[in-house]
Coordinates of C-alpha atoms in Angstrom, one line a residue:
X1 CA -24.2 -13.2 -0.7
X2 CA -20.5 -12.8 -1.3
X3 CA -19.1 -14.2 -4.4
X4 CA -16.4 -16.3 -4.1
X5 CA -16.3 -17.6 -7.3
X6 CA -18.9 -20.6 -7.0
X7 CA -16.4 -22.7 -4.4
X8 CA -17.9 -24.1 -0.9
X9 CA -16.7 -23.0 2.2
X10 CA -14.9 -25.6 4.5
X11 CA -11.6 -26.0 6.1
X12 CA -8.8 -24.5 4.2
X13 CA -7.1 -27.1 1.7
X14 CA -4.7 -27.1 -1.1
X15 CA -6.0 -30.0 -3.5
X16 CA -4.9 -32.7 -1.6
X17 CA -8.3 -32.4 0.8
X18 CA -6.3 -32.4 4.3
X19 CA -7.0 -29.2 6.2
X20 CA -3.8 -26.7 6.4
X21 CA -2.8 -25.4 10.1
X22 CA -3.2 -21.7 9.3
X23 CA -5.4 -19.1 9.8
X24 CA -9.2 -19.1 8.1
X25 CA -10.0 -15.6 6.7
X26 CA -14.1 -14.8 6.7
X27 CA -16.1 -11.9 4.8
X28 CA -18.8 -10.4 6.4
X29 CA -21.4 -10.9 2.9
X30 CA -24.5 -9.0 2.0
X31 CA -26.6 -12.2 3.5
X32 CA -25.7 -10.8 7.2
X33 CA -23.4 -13.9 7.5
X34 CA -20.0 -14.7 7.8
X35 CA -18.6 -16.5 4.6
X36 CA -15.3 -18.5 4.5
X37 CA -12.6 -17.2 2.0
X38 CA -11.3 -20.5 0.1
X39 CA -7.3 -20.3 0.4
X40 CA -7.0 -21.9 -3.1
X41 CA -8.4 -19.4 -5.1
X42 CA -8.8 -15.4 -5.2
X43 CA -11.9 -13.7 -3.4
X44 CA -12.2 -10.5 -5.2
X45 CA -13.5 -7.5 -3.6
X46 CA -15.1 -6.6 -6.9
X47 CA -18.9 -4.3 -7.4
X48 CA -20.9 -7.2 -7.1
X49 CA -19.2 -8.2 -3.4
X50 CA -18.7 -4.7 -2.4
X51 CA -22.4 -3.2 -3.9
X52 CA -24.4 -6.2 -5.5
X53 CA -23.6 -4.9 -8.9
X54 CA -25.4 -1.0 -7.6
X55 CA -22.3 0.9 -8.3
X56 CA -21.3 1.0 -11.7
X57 CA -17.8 2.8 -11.0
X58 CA -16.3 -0.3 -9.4
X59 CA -14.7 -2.9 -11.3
X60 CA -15.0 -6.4 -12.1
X61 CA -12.8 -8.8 -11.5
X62 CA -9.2 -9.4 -12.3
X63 CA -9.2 -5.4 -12.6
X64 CA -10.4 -4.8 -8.8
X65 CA -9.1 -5.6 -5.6
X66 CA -8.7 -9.1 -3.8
X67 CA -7.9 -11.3 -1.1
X68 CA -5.5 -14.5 -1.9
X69 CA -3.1 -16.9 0.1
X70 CA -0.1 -17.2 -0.6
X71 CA 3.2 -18.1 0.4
X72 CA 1.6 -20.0 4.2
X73 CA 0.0 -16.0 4.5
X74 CA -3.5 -13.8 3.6
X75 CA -2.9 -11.3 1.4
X76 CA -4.9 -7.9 0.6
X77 CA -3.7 -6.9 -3.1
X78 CA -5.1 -4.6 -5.8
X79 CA -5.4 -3.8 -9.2
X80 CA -7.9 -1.6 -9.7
X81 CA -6.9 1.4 -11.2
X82 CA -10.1 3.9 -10.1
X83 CA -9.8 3.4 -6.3
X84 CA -7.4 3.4 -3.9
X85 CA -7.7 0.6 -0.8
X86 CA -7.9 1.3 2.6
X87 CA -7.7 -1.4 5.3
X88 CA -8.0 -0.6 8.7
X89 CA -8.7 -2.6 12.1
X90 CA -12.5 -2.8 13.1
X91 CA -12.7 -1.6 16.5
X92 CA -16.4 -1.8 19.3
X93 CA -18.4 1.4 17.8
X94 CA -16.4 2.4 15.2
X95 CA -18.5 3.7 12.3
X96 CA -19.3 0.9 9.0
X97 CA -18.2 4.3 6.5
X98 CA -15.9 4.8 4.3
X99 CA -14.7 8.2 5.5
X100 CA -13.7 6.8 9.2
X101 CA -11.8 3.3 7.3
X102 CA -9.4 6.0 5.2
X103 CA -8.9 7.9 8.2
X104 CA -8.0 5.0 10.4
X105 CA -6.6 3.1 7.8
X106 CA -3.4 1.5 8.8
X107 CA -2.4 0.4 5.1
X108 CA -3.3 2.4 1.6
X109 CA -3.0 0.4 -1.9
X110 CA -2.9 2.5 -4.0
X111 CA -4.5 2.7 -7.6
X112 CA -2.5 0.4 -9.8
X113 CA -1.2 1.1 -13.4
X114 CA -2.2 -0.7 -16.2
X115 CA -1.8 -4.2 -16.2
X116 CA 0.6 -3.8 -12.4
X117 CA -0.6 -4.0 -9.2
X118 CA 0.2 -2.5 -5.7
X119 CA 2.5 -4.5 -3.1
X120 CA 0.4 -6.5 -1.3
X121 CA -0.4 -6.2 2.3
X122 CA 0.1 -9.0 4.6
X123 CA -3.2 -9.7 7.0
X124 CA -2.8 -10.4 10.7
X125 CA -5.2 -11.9 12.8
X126 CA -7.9 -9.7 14.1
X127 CA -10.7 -8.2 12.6
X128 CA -10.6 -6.0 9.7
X129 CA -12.4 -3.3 7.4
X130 CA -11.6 -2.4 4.0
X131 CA -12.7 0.5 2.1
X132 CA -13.0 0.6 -1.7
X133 CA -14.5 4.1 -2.9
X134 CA -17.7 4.5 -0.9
X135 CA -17.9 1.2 0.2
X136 CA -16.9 -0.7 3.3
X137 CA -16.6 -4.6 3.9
X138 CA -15.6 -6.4 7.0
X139 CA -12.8 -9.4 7.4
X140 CA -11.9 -11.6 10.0
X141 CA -8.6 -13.6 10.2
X142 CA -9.2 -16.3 12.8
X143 CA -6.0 -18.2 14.3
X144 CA -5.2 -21.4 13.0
X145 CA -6.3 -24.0 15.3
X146 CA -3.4 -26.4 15.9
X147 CA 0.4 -24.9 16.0
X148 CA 1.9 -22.9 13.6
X149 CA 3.9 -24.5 11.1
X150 CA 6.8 -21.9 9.8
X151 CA 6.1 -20.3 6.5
X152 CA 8.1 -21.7 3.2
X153 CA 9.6 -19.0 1.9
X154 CA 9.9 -18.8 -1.9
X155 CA 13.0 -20.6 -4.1
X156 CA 16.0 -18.3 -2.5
X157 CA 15.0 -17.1 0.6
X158 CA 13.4 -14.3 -1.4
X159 CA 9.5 -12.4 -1.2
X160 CA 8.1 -12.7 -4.5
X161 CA 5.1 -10.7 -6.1
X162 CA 3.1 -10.4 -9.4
X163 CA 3.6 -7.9 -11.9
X164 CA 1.4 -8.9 -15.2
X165 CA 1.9 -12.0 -14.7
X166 CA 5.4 -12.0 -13.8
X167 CA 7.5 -13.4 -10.6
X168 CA 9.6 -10.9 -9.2
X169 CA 11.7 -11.5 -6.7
X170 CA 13.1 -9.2 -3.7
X171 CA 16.2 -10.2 -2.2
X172 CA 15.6 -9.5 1.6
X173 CA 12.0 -8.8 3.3
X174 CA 11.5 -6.2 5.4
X175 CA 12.0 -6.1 9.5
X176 CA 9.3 -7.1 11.3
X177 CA 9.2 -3.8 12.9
X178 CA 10.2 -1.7 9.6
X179 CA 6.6 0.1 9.2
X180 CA 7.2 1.1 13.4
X181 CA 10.6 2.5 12.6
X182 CA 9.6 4.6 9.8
X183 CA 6.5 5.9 11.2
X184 CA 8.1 7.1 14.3
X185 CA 11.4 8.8 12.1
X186 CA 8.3 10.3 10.1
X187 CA 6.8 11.7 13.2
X188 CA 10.1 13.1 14.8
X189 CA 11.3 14.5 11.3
X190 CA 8.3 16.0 9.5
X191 CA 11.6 17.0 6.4
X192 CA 11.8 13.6 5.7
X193 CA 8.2 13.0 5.8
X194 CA 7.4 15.8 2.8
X195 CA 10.0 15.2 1.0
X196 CA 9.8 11.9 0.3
X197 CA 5.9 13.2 -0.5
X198 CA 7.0 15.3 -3.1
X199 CA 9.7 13.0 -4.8
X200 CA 7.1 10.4 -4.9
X201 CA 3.9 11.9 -5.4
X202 CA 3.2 10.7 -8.8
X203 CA 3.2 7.3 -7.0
X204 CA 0.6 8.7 -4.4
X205 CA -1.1 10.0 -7.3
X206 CA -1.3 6.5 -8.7
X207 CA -0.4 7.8 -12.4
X208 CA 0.2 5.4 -14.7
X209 CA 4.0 4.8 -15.3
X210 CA 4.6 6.8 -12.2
X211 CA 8.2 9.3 -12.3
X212 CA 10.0 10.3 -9.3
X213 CA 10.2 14.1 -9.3
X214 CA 13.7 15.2 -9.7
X215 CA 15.8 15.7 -6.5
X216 CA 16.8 19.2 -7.6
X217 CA 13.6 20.3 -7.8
X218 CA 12.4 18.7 -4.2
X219 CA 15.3 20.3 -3.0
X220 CA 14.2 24.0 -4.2
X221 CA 11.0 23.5 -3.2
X222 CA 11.5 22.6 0.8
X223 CA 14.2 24.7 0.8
X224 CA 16.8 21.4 1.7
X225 CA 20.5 21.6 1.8
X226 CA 21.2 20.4 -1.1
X227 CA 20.9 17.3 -3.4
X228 CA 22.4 14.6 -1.5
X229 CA 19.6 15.6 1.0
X230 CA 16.6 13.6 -0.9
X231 CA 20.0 10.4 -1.6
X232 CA 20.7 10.3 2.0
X233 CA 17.0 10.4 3.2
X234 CA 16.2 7.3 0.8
X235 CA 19.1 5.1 2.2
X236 CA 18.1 6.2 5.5
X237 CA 15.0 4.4 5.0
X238 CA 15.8 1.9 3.1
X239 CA 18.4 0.9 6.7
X240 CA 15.2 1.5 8.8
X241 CA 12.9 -1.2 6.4
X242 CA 15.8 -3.8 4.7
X243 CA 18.6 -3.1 7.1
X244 CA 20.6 -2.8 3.9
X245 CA 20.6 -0.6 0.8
X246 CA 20.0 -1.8 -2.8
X247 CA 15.6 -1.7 -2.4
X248 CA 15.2 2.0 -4.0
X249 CA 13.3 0.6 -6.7
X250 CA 10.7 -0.9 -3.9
X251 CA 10.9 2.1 -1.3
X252 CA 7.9 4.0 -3.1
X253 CA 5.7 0.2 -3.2
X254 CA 6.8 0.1 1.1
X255 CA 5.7 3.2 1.8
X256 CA 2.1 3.6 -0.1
X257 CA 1.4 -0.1 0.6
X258 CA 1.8 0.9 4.6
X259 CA 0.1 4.0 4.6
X260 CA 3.5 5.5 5.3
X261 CA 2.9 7.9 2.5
X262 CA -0.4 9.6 1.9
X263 CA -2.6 11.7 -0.6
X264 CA -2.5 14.0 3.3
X265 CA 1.0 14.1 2.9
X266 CA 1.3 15.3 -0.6
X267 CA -1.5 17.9 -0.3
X268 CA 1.1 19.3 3.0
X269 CA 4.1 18.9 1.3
X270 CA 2.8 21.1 -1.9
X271 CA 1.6 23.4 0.2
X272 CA 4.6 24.5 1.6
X273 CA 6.5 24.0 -1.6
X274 CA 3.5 27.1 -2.8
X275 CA 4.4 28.8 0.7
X276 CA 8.3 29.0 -0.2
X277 CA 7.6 30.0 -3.8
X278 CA 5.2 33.0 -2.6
X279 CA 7.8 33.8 -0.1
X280 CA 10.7 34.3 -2.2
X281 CA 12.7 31.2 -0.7
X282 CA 13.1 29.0 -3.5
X283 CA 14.4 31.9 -5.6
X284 CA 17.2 32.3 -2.8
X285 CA 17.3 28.6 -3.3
X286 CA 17.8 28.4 -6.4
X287 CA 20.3 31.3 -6.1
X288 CA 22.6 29.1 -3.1
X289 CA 22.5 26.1 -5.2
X290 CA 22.9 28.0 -8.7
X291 CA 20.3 26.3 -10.4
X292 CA 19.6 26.8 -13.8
X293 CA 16.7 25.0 -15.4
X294 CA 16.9 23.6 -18.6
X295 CA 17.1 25.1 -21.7
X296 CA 18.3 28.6 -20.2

């Protein structure tokens, strides 16, 4: 079965033993049952709950994955530093692997630093699978049963998260239909889409103290008008997700955490970065825009 740390399943509670009007999030466990998530402690996804302790490349808890509540929601966090997360909704005859969950995945965590973790994705009701290296387990967030109440927001109106340990707070949260509005530019403007690949793929990478790739060399390797190009596609989306500027530092968290950005998307964007060197176009680049690298 499922280890959720020793507690009892039962209606979800916060210490004072009243049930909370919200929704009840289940795991399907390794007993072929379904096994209630206690909203006042972590369930992590860790090898024993994903392989009963078989596969020795997953991690233990706090370095793995998990599922907390917080903030009147479900999350899906991670800190595992092997694996990326995949979480994708279960739909009648899809297949229990892991190869169709990060196909269909509709949210990616990916690996986390050292001692950080990934922006955590928010669960909605439905049924879910998540896929952690080669294995696959299945959630289910049930309604809540009574009405809604409305979520407290943290001190200030703010969305907090963890870093080590640490509160930090974002000023604004994003639209409710940000992920729709980038995926749909992303889809019309396939620039904009590699680009922001290759600026952020040490992020996609999930290398530890991750470096954006400098703008001049993104723009001589897509061949884009110039620098401002990479500046003006960054506040671009930052308008789509905050309706404001001033989130750079959390655009690269948005995007991975949303599947927005992928390891698919790197591997297209470098290839046509390799295309345009073979081809002579980011010497002619280099050439319009009378770049010089370092140390010449």
């Amino acid at each position: 079965m499922a280890r959720l740390d020793g507690r009892a399943s039962g209606a979800p509670s916060f210490g004072s033993g009243s049930a909370v009007a919200t929704g009840r999030l289940f795991l399907w466990s390794a007993a072929h049952e379904w096994v209630s998530c206690p909203p006042d402690e972590i369930t992590w996804l860790d090898r024993r709950t994903l392989s009963g302790d078989e596969d020795l490349t997953l991690h233990r808890a706090p370095r793995c994955a998990g599922l907390r509540y917080v903030h009147h929601r479900w999350e899906l966090f991670s800190r595992d530093t092997t694996y990326r997360v995949y979480l994708a909704p279960e739909a009648a005859g899809i297949l229990l692997s892991a190869e169709v969950v990060q196909r269909m995945a509709r949210h990616v965590l990916p690996t986390a630093p050292a001692r950080y973790e990934a922006l955590p994705v928010i669960l909605t009701e439905g049924s879910w699978l998540v896929s952690v290296g080669a294995w696959v387990l299945r959630l289910r967030l049930d309604a809540p049963a009574g009405p809604r109440a409305d979520p407290a927001a943290p001190a200030g109106g703010t969305q907090a998260t963890t870093r080590a340990g640490t509160i930090v707070r974002r000023r604004s949260e994003p639209g409710e239909d940000a992920v729709a509005r980038v995926r749909g530019y992303f889809e019309r403007n396939a620039t904009a889409r590699l680009t922001m690949a290759y600026y952020y793929q040490e992020f996609i990478l999930g290398l530890a103290a991750p470096q954006t790739v400098p703008m001049m060399n993104v723009v001589i390797a897509l061949d884009l008008s110039g620098e401002g190009a990479v500046s003006d596609y960054k506040k671009l989306l930052q308008g789509f997700i905050w309706k404001e500027r001033g989130h750079a530092r959390d655009l690269a968290d948005f995007l991975l955490a949303n599947g927005l950005l992928t390891p698919a998307d790197l591997d297209e964007a470098r290839q046509a970065a390799a295309e345009n060197e073979r081809n002579g176009v980011c010497a002619m680049a280099r050439q319009r825009l009378q770049y010089r690298p370092k140390g010449d």
